[in-house]
Amino acid sequence: MSSPLPLRRRTALLQLAALTGLAGLHAGCAAAVQQPLLDMQLVDRDSGATLTQYPGRGRRYSPGTPGSRYAIRLSNRSGERVLVVLSVDGVNAITGDTAAFNQSGYVLSPGESYDITGWRKSDQQIAAFEFTSLGDSYAARTGRPANVGVIGAAVFREVYVPPPVVDEAPPVSSAAPMAPSPMARLNGAAADAAAPARESAGRAEAERSARAKLGTGHGAAEWSPIAHTGFQRRTPQPDQLLEIHYDSQANLMAAGIMPRPMAQLPRSFPNSSGGYVPDPPPRW
């Protein structure tokens, strides 16, 4: 069984194990926990600002700026280790596979926060997350544009293993030891239903929308070291599932999700300086 490696606070633990010793998948997610295990936020790396989340249509939305680098901030609010399988535009941020619950993820220690800044390329490097057009997103460039615009985190709790007994042990073992998690190697539209007379217009509108919609690009290489650890999931389905949808500010305002900026209203006292009323300029 692999052991957790001693790491600095800003070094993530990467869990690369497939599910072991688990039965078939159940229909729904595991029962909701009383307190959330994880918080997730998007951070603009160029300004350092946390992107506001706006509720709408039963979801949460954050505005992105084209060309800006961003990070996904994961904060473990629990008192135990958790595994976070991270999906960006429907793609696993570690393996590059189409995202699924049973894939590799990041392991966070109790109370730990960590910024995921890009697509995992190796144990030392990532390719930076950056807001870009849909057509230039990593998902679209690899033939998977359907889920561009959403970031998801599937959170798993760990199987509890009792600490070893140091005094006299009972003659019969109370439980079998936890099976080790096998380590894996890192791996590097709908049809138009409009009438024929409207087909061209519909295609042009779809292309315009695709150009305007934001996605996540495969940015410049950056140094971001990780270490490996074992992790056995308590259940095959996540204990918590988080999603943040994102798009440009203009698109979110057009959709009614973000409030539009209010026009400057007239003020009754725009200048409080003293004196008397001067004459107006002469008429020509």
XYZ file of N, CA and C in Angstrom:
852
model
N 0.842 -1.186 0.000
C 0.000 0.000 0.000
C 0.875 1.233 0.000
N 0.606 2.167 -0.878
C 1.419 3.358 -0.946
C 1.093 4.261 0.212
N 2.089 4.995 0.710
C 1.903 5.855 1.867
C 1.910 7.302 1.430
N 1.173 8.160 2.167
C 1.220 9.586 1.861
C 2.635 10.109 1.983
N 3.040 10.973 1.103
C 4.367 11.533 1.114
C 4.366 12.865 1.842
N 5.431 13.165 2.614
C 5.491 14.479 3.262
C 5.633 15.566 2.209
N 4.771 16.571 2.290
C 4.752 17.621 1.271
C 4.644 18.973 1.940
N 5.082 20.027 1.227
C 4.817 21.374 1.664
C 3.351 21.698 1.441
N 2.883 22.795 2.049
C 1.461 23.150 2.009
C 0.972 23.374 0.594
N 1.809 23.888 -0.299
C 1.384 24.247 -1.632
C 1.647 23.144 -2.640
N 1.929 21.965 -2.169
C 2.138 20.838 -3.076
C 0.954 19.909 -2.994
N 0.343 19.627 -4.122
C -0.863 18.799 -4.125
C -0.514 17.331 -4.070
N -1.438 16.563 -3.550
C -1.335 15.109 -3.589
C -2.203 14.624 -4.734
N -1.616 13.858 -5.594
C -2.326 13.371 -6.764
C -2.649 11.899 -6.588
N -3.913 11.574 -6.643
C -4.352 10.191 -6.524
C -4.623 9.662 -7.909
N -3.920 8.601 -8.276
C -4.007 8.089 -9.631
C -4.540 6.661 -9.652
N -5.409 6.341 -8.710
C -5.866 4.958 -8.600
C -7.268 4.809 -9.144
N -7.487 3.700 -9.798
C -8.857 3.365 -10.214
C -9.582 2.781 -9.015
N -10.889 2.667 -9.094
C -11.652 2.083 -7.999
C -11.287 0.618 -7.829
N -11.136 0.178 -6.570
C -10.836 -1.225 -6.314
C -11.780 -1.749 -5.245
N -12.173 -3.010 -5.378
C -12.998 -3.646 -4.380
C -14.379 -3.036 -4.240
N -14.866 -2.395 -5.304
C -16.160 -1.730 -5.218
C -17.152 -2.411 -6.142
N -18.400 -2.455 -5.704
C -19.444 -3.076 -6.511
C -19.873 -2.120 -7.606
N -20.885 -2.535 -8.385
C -21.357 -1.712 -9.494
C -21.899 -0.381 -9.033
N -21.978 0.551 -9.967
C -22.419 1.897 -9.646
C -23.889 1.899 -9.270
N -24.247 2.753 -8.310
C -25.632 2.928 -7.931
C -26.261 3.998 -8.807
N -27.559 4.124 -8.725
C -28.261 5.051 -9.627
C -27.958 6.492 -9.305
N -27.884 6.868 -8.062
C -27.690 8.270 -7.716
C -26.429 8.462 -6.915
N -26.139 9.734 -6.585
C -24.976 10.052 -5.766
C -25.233 9.616 -4.328
N -24.173 9.553 -3.556
C -24.319 9.175 -2.154
C -25.125 10.234 -1.417
N -25.664 9.830 -0.283
C -26.503 10.756 0.476
C -25.728 12.009 0.828
N -26.416 13.126 0.774
C -25.764 14.407 1.034
C -25.279 14.468 2.480
N -24.104 15.070 2.672
C -23.560 15.224 4.007
C -24.136 16.484 4.627
N -24.075 16.566 5.960
C -24.625 17.713 6.666
C -23.871 18.988 6.289
N -22.571 18.945 6.310
C -21.744 20.087 5.963
C -21.010 19.796 4.661
N -20.828 20.808 3.807
C -20.097 20.562 2.559
C -18.653 20.173 2.834
N -18.183 19.201 2.101
C -16.794 18.778 2.243
C -15.847 19.756 1.579
N -16.303 20.375 0.495
C -15.406 21.170 -0.351
C -16.069 22.466 -0.772
N -15.278 23.521 -0.857
C -15.666 24.760 -1.518
C -14.828 24.896 -2.786
N -15.426 25.455 -3.831
C -14.715 25.648 -5.093
C -14.965 27.061 -5.600
N -13.902 27.736 -6.012
C -13.987 29.086 -6.553
C -13.047 29.221 -7.738
N -13.342 30.171 -8.612
C -12.448 30.511 -9.707
C -11.715 31.799 -9.356
N -10.424 31.832 -9.646
C -9.587 32.979 -9.307
C -8.896 33.475 -10.559
N -9.009 34.782 -10.832
C -8.280 35.410 -11.936
C -6.825 35.552 -11.504
N -5.930 34.829 -12.138
C -4.529 34.825 -11.726
C -3.813 36.121 -12.070
N -4.312 36.866 -13.044
C -3.660 38.118 -13.424
C -3.955 39.229 -12.427
N -5.176 39.248 -11.880
C -5.541 40.285 -10.920
C -5.545 39.778 -9.482
N -5.631 38.451 -9.300
C -5.720 37.880 -7.968
C -7.127 37.891 -7.392
N -8.090 38.389 -8.173
C -9.461 38.507 -7.676
C -10.203 37.179 -7.788
N -11.017 36.889 -6.777
C -11.921 35.743 -6.838
C -13.129 36.124 -7.686
N -13.464 35.303 -8.656
C -14.571 35.622 -9.548
C -15.899 35.386 -8.837
N -16.744 36.405 -8.882
C -18.045 36.322 -8.228
C -18.884 35.212 -8.856
N -19.649 34.527 -8.013
C -20.576 33.500 -8.495
C -21.997 34.042 -8.414
N -22.684 34.026 -9.564
C -24.045 34.534 -9.652
C -25.009 33.357 -9.787
N -26.048 33.303 -8.949
C -27.034 32.229 -9.094
C -27.964 32.504 -10.263
N -28.360 31.463 -10.944
C -29.297 31.594 -12.043
C -29.647 30.244 -12.621
N -30.944 30.012 -12.829
C -31.421 28.770 -13.442
C -30.988 27.536 -12.653
N -30.893 27.690 -11.345
C -30.500 26.563 -10.504
C -29.019 26.241 -10.555
N -28.217 27.146 -11.109
C -26.773 26.917 -11.223
C -26.014 28.117 -10.680
N -24.679 28.004 -10.691
C -23.819 29.127 -10.328
C -22.964 29.487 -11.539
N -22.835 30.787 -11.781
C -22.102 31.277 -12.951
C -21.034 32.284 -12.517
N -19.870 32.191 -13.155
C -18.805 33.170 -12.936
C -18.393 33.772 -14.267
N -18.126 35.081 -14.303
C -17.697 35.722 -15.551
C -16.191 35.624 -15.742
N -15.769 35.311 -16.955
C -14.355 35.259 -17.284
C -13.998 36.308 -18.318
N -12.712 36.665 -18.355
C -12.216 37.644 -19.317
C -11.362 36.916 -20.356
N -11.704 37.008 -21.631
C -10.909 36.324 -22.657
C -9.425 36.695 -22.562
N -8.580 35.657 -22.605
C -7.142 35.857 -22.524
C -6.576 35.796 -21.129
N -7.421 35.827 -20.099
C -6.939 35.798 -18.714
C -6.663 34.375 -18.252
N -5.592 34.217 -17.484
C -5.320 32.939 -16.834
C -6.170 32.842 -15.565
N -6.617 31.623 -15.260
C -7.401 31.460 -14.043
C -6.991 30.188 -13.322
N -7.352 30.133 -12.046
C -7.104 28.952 -11.215
C -8.413 28.485 -10.619
N -8.473 27.198 -10.304
C -9.618 26.614 -9.608
C -9.173 26.376 -8.172
N -9.739 27.127 -7.249
C -9.348 27.018 -5.838
C -10.242 25.992 -5.140
N -9.611 24.933 -4.652
C -10.304 23.867 -3.936
C -9.973 23.985 -2.456
N -10.989 24.041 -1.600
C -10.779 24.190 -0.162
C -11.510 23.069 0.571
N -10.726 22.233 1.246
C -11.287 21.116 2.014
C -11.804 21.647 3.345
N -13.124 21.590 3.558
C -13.737 22.106 4.785
C -13.935 21.014 5.833
N -13.477 19.826 5.545
C -13.709 18.709 6.465
C -12.477 18.443 7.319
N -12.630 17.532 8.256
C -11.522 17.126 9.105
C -10.866 15.845 8.649
N -11.036 15.483 7.378
C -10.445 14.263 6.831
C -9.935 14.523 5.424
N -9.141 13.596 4.927
C -8.693 13.712 3.545
C -9.866 13.491 2.593
N -9.838 14.203 1.480
C -10.845 13.995 0.446
C -10.145 13.908 -0.908
N -10.782 13.195 -1.815
C -10.325 13.079 -3.195
C -11.248 13.925 -4.070
N -10.657 14.760 -4.934
C -11.434 15.621 -5.821
C -11.093 15.264 -7.265
N -12.059 14.691 -7.971
C -11.915 14.436 -9.402
C -12.400 15.701 -10.108
N -11.502 16.335 -10.854
C -11.761 17.659 -11.407
C -12.022 17.577 -12.906
N -13.145 18.184 -13.317
C -13.534 18.220 -14.725
C -13.572 19.665 -15.205
N -12.922 19.934 -16.338
C -12.955 21.253 -16.972
C -13.480 21.073 -18.394
N -14.612 21.659 -18.679
C -15.250 21.526 -19.999
C -15.535 20.067 -20.349
N -15.828 19.256 -19.328
C -16.114 17.848 -19.571
C -14.885 16.978 -19.751
N -13.697 17.520 -19.428
C -12.434 16.796 -19.599
C -11.726 16.696 -18.245
N -11.227 15.510 -17.897
C -10.477 15.340 -16.660
C -9.200 16.179 -16.726
N -8.990 17.037 -15.721
C -7.881 17.983 -15.734
C -6.529 17.330 -15.521
N -6.516 16.047 -15.128
C -5.248 15.335 -14.924
C -4.912 14.454 -16.116
N -5.848 13.634 -16.542
C -5.556 12.639 -17.580
C -5.898 13.100 -18.987
N -6.780 14.081 -19.118
C -7.230 14.501 -20.446
C -8.333 13.632 -21.014
N -8.781 12.633 -20.261
C -9.880 11.787 -20.718
C -11.215 12.512 -20.531
N -12.228 12.086 -21.270
C -13.573 12.589 -21.022
C -13.944 12.249 -19.582
N -14.399 13.248 -18.821
C -14.505 13.123 -17.367
C -15.517 12.074 -16.929
N -15.142 11.321 -15.884
C -16.013 10.337 -15.238
C -15.631 10.263 -13.767
N -16.558 9.782 -12.935
C -16.331 9.771 -11.494
C -15.160 8.881 -11.067
N -14.903 7.798 -11.787
C -13.935 6.802 -11.319
C -12.515 7.077 -11.767
N -12.203 8.342 -12.053
C -10.879 8.676 -12.585
C -9.960 9.272 -11.520
N -8.757 9.625 -11.956
C -7.760 10.216 -11.071
C -8.201 11.590 -10.590
N -7.690 11.974 -9.416
C -8.027 13.276 -8.862
C -6.965 13.759 -7.895
N -7.224 14.909 -7.303
C -6.312 15.504 -6.330
C -6.794 15.177 -4.916
N -5.851 14.868 -4.024
C -6.151 14.557 -2.636
C -5.773 15.754 -1.775
N -6.740 16.248 -1.005
C -6.505 17.380 -0.121
C -6.531 16.919 1.325
N -5.571 17.395 2.106
C -5.518 17.095 3.532
C -6.614 17.863 4.269
N -6.919 17.508 5.513
C -7.949 18.235 6.265
C -7.653 19.730 6.333
N -8.629 20.550 5.939
C -8.479 21.995 6.010
C -7.600 22.620 4.938
N -7.098 21.827 4.006
C -6.168 22.367 3.000
C -6.899 23.056 1.853
N -6.302 24.150 1.379
C -6.751 24.821 0.157
C -5.628 24.755 -0.863
N -6.014 24.571 -2.106
C -4.998 24.457 -3.158
C -5.566 25.008 -4.453
N -4.726 25.732 -5.209
C -5.122 26.295 -6.499
C -4.651 25.385 -7.628
N -5.594 24.843 -8.392
C -5.273 24.066 -9.582
C -5.174 25.065 -10.734
N -3.992 25.190 -11.320
C -3.746 26.277 -12.273
C -3.696 25.833 -13.730
N -3.830 24.527 -13.995
C -3.778 24.124 -15.395
C -3.958 22.639 -15.601
N -3.903 22.268 -16.869
C -3.983 20.866 -17.285
C -2.693 20.159 -16.872
N -2.823 19.033 -16.194
C -1.646 18.300 -15.717
C -0.923 17.651 -16.885
N 0.364 18.000 -17.076
C 1.188 17.455 -18.153
C 2.193 16.422 -17.655
N 2.628 16.565 -16.404
C 3.588 15.636 -15.801
C 3.567 15.885 -14.300
N 4.454 15.196 -13.580
C 4.539 15.426 -12.139
C 5.086 16.809 -11.809
N 5.676 17.487 -12.787
C 6.280 18.792 -12.544
C 5.615 19.949 -13.288
N 4.860 19.673 -14.348
C 4.369 20.759 -15.193
C 2.868 20.676 -15.460
N 2.298 21.876 -15.697
C 0.921 21.985 -16.164
C 0.916 22.912 -17.384
N -0.177 22.887 -18.147
C -0.452 23.879 -19.187
C -1.552 24.771 -18.641
N -1.298 26.056 -18.535
C -2.150 26.976 -17.792
C -3.589 27.001 -18.319
N -4.538 27.077 -17.372
C -5.919 27.355 -17.732
C -6.010 28.816 -18.162
N -6.637 29.078 -19.287
C -6.873 30.455 -19.703
C -8.199 30.525 -20.443
N -8.919 31.609 -20.205
C -10.189 31.806 -20.889
C -9.934 32.140 -22.356
N -10.638 31.437 -23.219
C -10.458 31.636 -24.650
C -11.780 31.381 -25.359
N -11.785 31.517 -26.665
C -13.010 31.246 -27.412
C -13.314 29.751 -27.396
N -14.570 29.409 -27.629
C -14.959 27.996 -27.642
C -14.112 27.206 -28.644
N -13.947 27.758 -29.840
C -13.209 27.027 -30.869
C -11.758 26.772 -30.525
N -11.173 27.629 -29.662
C -9.771 27.462 -29.292
C -9.620 26.732 -27.953
N -10.713 26.290 -27.364
C -10.632 25.565 -26.094
C -10.008 24.189 -26.308
N -9.421 23.658 -25.238
C -8.798 22.338 -25.336
C -9.833 21.280 -25.688
N -11.028 21.373 -25.074
C -12.069 20.379 -25.340
C -12.490 20.396 -26.803
N -12.691 21.592 -27.369
C -13.106 21.682 -28.776
C -11.988 21.229 -29.707
N -10.758 21.566 -29.391
C -9.627 21.178 -30.252
C -9.385 19.674 -30.235
N -9.876 19.000 -29.199
C -9.753 17.535 -29.134
C -11.081 16.853 -29.473
N -11.981 17.606 -30.131
C -13.215 17.022 -30.646
C -14.317 16.822 -29.643
N -14.303 17.573 -28.504
C -15.324 17.393 -27.456
C -15.898 18.739 -27.008
N -16.571 19.476 -27.895
C -17.046 20.822 -27.539
C -18.361 20.859 -26.773
N -19.038 19.729 -26.615
C -20.414 19.731 -26.092
C -20.531 20.264 -24.674
N -19.496 20.110 -23.843
C -19.596 20.490 -22.431
C -18.699 21.665 -22.063
N -18.331 22.462 -23.060
C -17.501 23.632 -22.789
C -18.314 24.649 -21.998
N -17.690 25.221 -20.963
C -18.339 26.252 -20.174
C -18.746 25.833 -18.779
N -18.289 24.668 -18.316
C -18.633 24.230 -16.965
C -17.439 23.523 -16.333
N -17.246 23.784 -15.039
C -16.181 23.162 -14.251
C -16.852 22.367 -13.139
N -16.432 21.118 -12.976
C -17.059 20.255 -11.983
C -16.044 19.617 -11.056
N -16.469 19.383 -9.823
C -15.628 18.694 -8.840
C -16.462 17.605 -8.174
N -16.024 16.353 -8.334
C -16.650 15.215 -7.659
C -15.793 14.876 -6.446
N -16.395 14.947 -5.253
C -15.655 14.839 -4.002
C -15.958 13.501 -3.337
N -14.895 12.800 -2.927
C -15.034 11.477 -2.314
C -14.383 11.463 -0.935
N -15.051 10.799 -0.002
C -14.464 10.557 1.312
C -13.660 9.266 1.277
N -12.769 9.132 2.253
C -11.853 7.999 2.295
C -12.361 6.914 3.235
N -12.054 5.669 2.891
C -12.372 4.553 3.783
C -11.621 4.736 5.094
N -12.334 4.591 6.189
C -11.704 4.746 7.499
C -10.953 3.475 7.870
N -9.692 3.660 8.268
C -8.878 2.538 8.730
C -8.526 2.787 10.191
N -8.958 1.932 11.119
C -8.656 2.149 12.540
C -7.145 2.149 12.780
N -6.674 2.981 13.703
C -5.240 2.977 14.019
C -4.840 1.651 14.640
N -3.586 1.265 14.483
C -3.142 -0.015 15.065
C -3.222 -0.006 16.591
N -3.580 -1.168 17.165
C -3.679 -1.309 18.620
C -2.297 -1.575 19.181
N -1.909 -0.794 20.180
C -0.554 -0.921 20.715
C -0.491 -1.838 21.935
N -1.648 -2.022 22.643
C -1.618 -2.913 23.799
C -2.042 -4.318 23.371
N -2.537 -5.102 24.274
C -2.879 -6.484 23.954
C -4.002 -6.536 22.927
N -3.762 -7.256 21.884
C -4.758 -7.361 20.824
C -5.634 -8.584 21.056
N -6.898 -8.514 20.636
C -7.773 -9.695 20.762
C -7.275 -10.812 19.856
N -7.626 -12.049 20.150
C -7.100 -13.171 19.371
C -7.606 -13.196 17.933
N -8.746 -12.534 17.673
C -9.290 -12.538 16.324
C -9.225 -11.120 15.763
N -8.716 -10.985 14.568
C -8.624 -9.667 13.937
C -10.022 -9.127 13.665
N -10.230 -7.859 13.990
C -11.552 -7.260 13.834
C -11.854 -6.862 12.402
N -10.826 -6.640 11.600
C -11.055 -6.217 10.209
C -9.849 -6.547 9.376
N -10.093 -6.789 8.121
C -8.992 -7.021 7.194
C -8.336 -5.695 6.862
N -7.039 -5.705 6.564
C -6.367 -4.458 6.203
C -6.914 -3.890 4.900
N -6.813 -2.570 4.772
C -7.305 -1.906 3.571
C -6.491 -2.328 2.364
N -7.169 -2.680 1.301
C -6.478 -3.077 0.077
C -5.774 -1.876 -0.530
N -4.542 -2.058 -1.010
C -3.835 -0.925 -1.623
C -4.503 -0.515 -2.930
N -4.405 0.761 -3.229
C -4.945 1.272 -4.488
C -3.878 1.147 -5.572
N -4.178 0.485 -6.679
C -3.181 0.358 -7.744
C -2.871 1.716 -8.348
N -1.613 1.972 -8.629
C -1.199 3.249 -9.201
C -1.224 3.156 -10.720
N -1.687 4.191 -11.331
C -1.760 4.245 -12.786
C -0.803 5.296 -13.301
N -0.494 5.234 -14.572
C 0.435 6.177 -15.192
C -0.346 7.376 -15.715
N 0.219 8.562 -15.560
C -0.412 9.766 -16.092
C -0.509 9.706 -17.609
N -1.534 10.068 -18.135
C -1.736 10.175 -19.583
C -1.651 11.635 -20.012
N -0.492 11.603 -20.459
C -0.295 12.957 -20.932
C -1.456 13.895 -20.681
N -23.112 19.106 -33.550
C -23.943 19.630 -32.491
C -25.301 19.289 -32.974
N -25.580 19.373 -31.881
C -26.887 18.816 -32.281
C -27.254 19.272 -33.682
N -27.992 18.401 -34.392
C -28.372 18.746 -35.773
C -29.344 19.903 -35.795
N -29.272 20.722 -36.838
C -30.158 21.879 -36.987
C -31.527 21.396 -37.433
N -32.583 21.721 -36.608
C -33.930 21.247 -36.909
C -34.780 22.316 -37.570
N -34.199 23.446 -37.963
C -34.969 24.521 -38.572
C -35.386 24.141 -39.979
N -36.352 24.870 -40.481
C -36.812 24.653 -41.855
C -35.683 24.988 -42.815
N -35.707 24.366 -44.020
C -34.627 24.607 -44.984
C -34.412 26.083 -45.288
N -35.487 26.881 -45.281
C -35.340 28.298 -45.605
C -34.532 29.034 -44.552
N -34.503 28.494 -43.291
C -33.790 29.149 -42.198
C -32.471 28.474 -41.880
N -32.105 27.485 -42.622
C -30.907 26.694 -42.309
C -29.643 27.543 -42.313
N -29.477 28.349 -43.339
C -28.270 29.164 -43.432
C -28.186 30.161 -42.290
N -29.318 30.815 -41.989
C -29.326 31.786 -40.900
C -29.031 31.119 -39.567
N -29.602 29.926 -39.350
C -29.359 29.223 -38.108
C -27.899 28.818 -37.952
N -27.287 28.372 -39.050
C -25.879 27.988 -39.000
C -24.997 29.191 -38.695
N -25.301 30.325 -39.315
C -24.513 31.527 -39.079
C -24.621 31.975 -37.623
N -25.833 31.887 -37.058
C -26.030 32.272 -35.661
C -25.287 31.328 -34.726
N -25.308 30.026 -35.035
C -24.590 29.060 -34.211
C -23.087 29.325 -34.244
N -22.564 29.649 -35.425
C -21.141 29.946 -35.535
C -20.785 31.212 -34.771
N -21.680 32.225 -34.827
C -21.424 33.455 -34.096
C -21.406 33.186 -32.587
N -22.369 32.393 -32.118
C -22.438 32.063 -30.698
C -21.217 31.271 -30.253
N -20.764 30.352 -31.108
C -19.582 29.553 -30.766
C -18.352 30.433 -30.636
N -18.262 31.449 -31.495
C -17.116 32.341 -31.410
C -17.174 33.182 -30.133
N -18.392 33.561 -29.720
C -18.530 34.445 -28.565
C -18.410 33.694 -27.242
N -18.801 32.440 -27.172
C -18.806 31.681 -25.923
C -17.394 31.408 -25.436
N -17.203 31.458 -24.130
C -15.885 31.211 -23.551
C -15.639 29.727 -23.336
N -14.383 29.334 -23.450
C -13.924 27.997 -23.112
C -12.592 28.114 -22.393
N -11.984 26.970 -22.067
C -10.690 26.945 -21.378
C -9.618 26.431 -22.321
N -8.611 27.263 -22.560
C -7.548 26.903 -23.480
C -6.419 26.134 -22.815
N -5.512 25.642 -23.655
C -4.315 24.900 -23.242
C -3.165 25.898 -23.311
N -2.890 26.563 -22.183
C -1.963 27.676 -22.162
C -0.500 27.269 -22.043
N 0.306 28.240 -21.651
C 1.759 28.053 -21.566
C 2.123 27.063 -20.457
N 3.256 26.397 -20.639
C 3.745 25.445 -19.648
C 4.219 26.187 -18.404
N 3.899 25.629 -17.229
C 4.316 26.204 -15.958
C 4.755 25.088 -15.020
N 5.626 25.455 -14.085
C 6.111 24.503 -13.085
C 5.072 24.357 -11.991
N 4.661 23.126 -11.704
C 3.655 22.866 -10.674
C 3.819 21.429 -10.189
N 4.693 21.197 -9.205
C 5.015 19.824 -8.786
C 3.912 19.187 -7.949
N 3.790 17.880 -8.092
C 2.861 17.094 -7.277
C 3.566 15.826 -6.803
N 2.957 15.143 -5.859
C 3.425 13.832 -5.400
C 2.254 12.869 -5.479
N 2.535 11.580 -5.348
C 1.515 10.545 -5.470
C 1.161 9.977 -4.099
N -0.071 9.561 -3.943
C -0.524 8.932 -2.711
C -1.632 7.937 -3.031
N -1.833 6.989 -2.142
C -2.946 6.062 -2.294
C -4.203 6.628 -1.656
N -5.344 6.200 -2.156
C -6.627 6.655 -1.611
C -7.685 5.635 -1.984
N -8.398 5.116 -0.971
C -9.490 4.186 -1.226
C -10.807 4.887 -0.933
N -11.636 4.996 -1.948
C -12.907 5.713 -1.808
C -13.893 4.929 -0.943
N -14.654 5.692 -0.163
C -15.661 5.059 0.685
C -16.834 4.542 -0.138
N -17.185 5.266 -1.194
C -18.296 4.878 -2.066
C -17.896 5.116 -3.514
N -18.521 4.402 -4.468
C -18.197 4.620 -5.875
C -18.790 5.911 -6.435
N -19.802 6.467 -5.776
C -20.417 7.713 -6.197
C -19.940 8.842 -5.289
N -19.837 10.062 -5.794
C -19.277 11.150 -4.990
C -20.168 11.516 -3.811
N -19.536 11.928 -2.714
C -20.260 12.418 -1.547
C -20.728 13.850 -1.753
N -20.104 14.556 -2.670
C -20.511 15.919 -2.997
C -20.158 16.183 -4.456
N -21.009 16.935 -5.130
C -20.779 17.281 -6.532
C -20.975 18.781 -6.692
N -19.928 19.468 -7.150
C -19.967 20.919 -7.331
C -19.818 21.262 -8.806
N -20.487 22.337 -9.229
C -20.349 22.819 -10.597
C -20.320 24.344 -10.601
N -19.460 24.902 -11.433
C -19.466 26.337 -11.716
C -19.509 26.495 -13.232
N -20.529 27.143 -13.724
C -20.600 27.468 -15.137
C -19.936 28.826 -15.355
N -19.362 29.024 -16.520
C -18.681 30.291 -16.776
C -18.907 30.733 -18.210
N -18.824 32.029 -18.419
C -18.921 32.630 -19.759
C -18.433 34.068 -19.639
N -18.455 34.787 -20.757
C -18.028 36.179 -20.716
C -19.054 37.019 -19.957
N -18.611 38.152 -19.460
C -19.517 39.045 -18.749
C -20.658 39.492 -19.653
N -20.346 39.804 -20.918
C -21.385 40.247 -21.852
C -22.439 39.173 -22.052
N -22.023 37.913 -22.188
C -22.989 36.833 -22.389
C -23.844 36.594 -21.151
N -23.231 36.683 -19.962
C -23.997 36.464 -18.741
C -24.991 37.599 -18.501
N -24.621 38.815 -18.870
C -25.574 39.922 -18.753
C -26.706 39.771 -19.772
N -26.366 39.354 -20.993
C -27.394 39.169 -22.016
C -28.381 38.078 -21.620
N -27.914 37.075 -20.870
C -28.777 35.983 -20.431
C -29.569 36.331 -19.176
N -29.341 37.517 -18.613
C -30.049 37.931 -17.414
C -29.497 37.344 -16.136
N -28.308 36.754 -16.177
C -27.706 36.140 -14.989
C -26.926 37.171 -14.188
N -26.153 38.017 -14.874
C -25.437 39.113 -14.226
C -26.234 40.398 -14.385
N -26.277 41.227 -13.363
C -26.975 42.509 -13.519
C -26.197 43.437 -14.433
N -26.909 44.182 -15.234
C -26.263 45.176 -16.088
C -25.868 46.383 -15.247
N -24.752 47.032 -15.569
C -24.363 48.224 -14.802
C -25.385 49.325 -14.982
N -25.722 49.985 -13.876
C -26.699 51.059 -13.932
C -26.071 52.320 -14.518
N -26.857 53.029 -15.308
C -26.394 54.301 -15.847
C -26.231 55.297 -14.705
N -25.310 56.242 -14.910
C -25.065 57.250 -13.888
C -26.309 58.112 -13.708
N -26.855 58.122 -12.506
C -28.043 58.912 -12.223
C -27.648 60.346 -11.882
N -28.520 61.313 -12.202
C -28.215 62.702 -11.832
C -28.170 62.868 -10.320
N -27.255 63.699 -9.843
C -27.080 63.945 -8.409
C -27.553 65.351 -8.070
N -28.138 65.475 -6.902
C -28.647 66.786 -6.496
C -27.532 67.733 -6.064
N -26.418 67.196 -5.561
C -25.306 68.032 -5.121
C -23.986 67.501 -5.694
N -23.799 67.643 -7.001
C -22.561 67.121 -7.601
C -21.318 67.900 -7.197
N -21.481 69.130 -6.772
C -20.346 69.938 -6.354
C -20.821 70.852 -5.238
N -20.221 70.699 -4.082
C -20.702 71.433 -2.918
C -19.895 72.689 -2.644
N -19.150 73.211 -3.623
C -18.353 74.422 -3.409
C -19.267 75.619 -3.214
N -18.800 76.605 -2.465
C -19.597 77.789 -2.159
C -19.579 78.814 -3.290
N -20.135 79.975 -3.016
C -20.183 81.053 -3.992
C -21.599 81.344 -4.427
N -21.696 82.114 -5.508
C -22.993 82.517 -6.038
C -23.172 81.985 -7.445
N -24.388 82.100 -7.939
C -24.724 81.586 -9.257
C -24.071 82.458 -10.333
N -23.188 81.887 -11.156
C -22.576 82.704 -12.221
C -23.522 82.842 -13.406
N -23.210 83.761 -14.271
C -23.988 83.909 -15.491
C -23.690 82.757 -16.443
N -24.685 82.331 -17.207
C -24.441 81.282 -18.218
C -23.617 81.844 -19.383
N -23.009 80.973 -20.182
C -22.296 81.455 -21.351
C -23.214 82.226 -22.280
N -22.708 83.188 -22.998
C -23.553 83.953 -23.921
C -24.048 83.087 -25.082
N -25.237 83.377 -25.559
C -25.771 82.705 -26.728
C -25.146 83.275 -27.990
N -24.914 82.462 -28.956
C -24.328 82.935 -30.208
C -25.423 83.102 -31.232
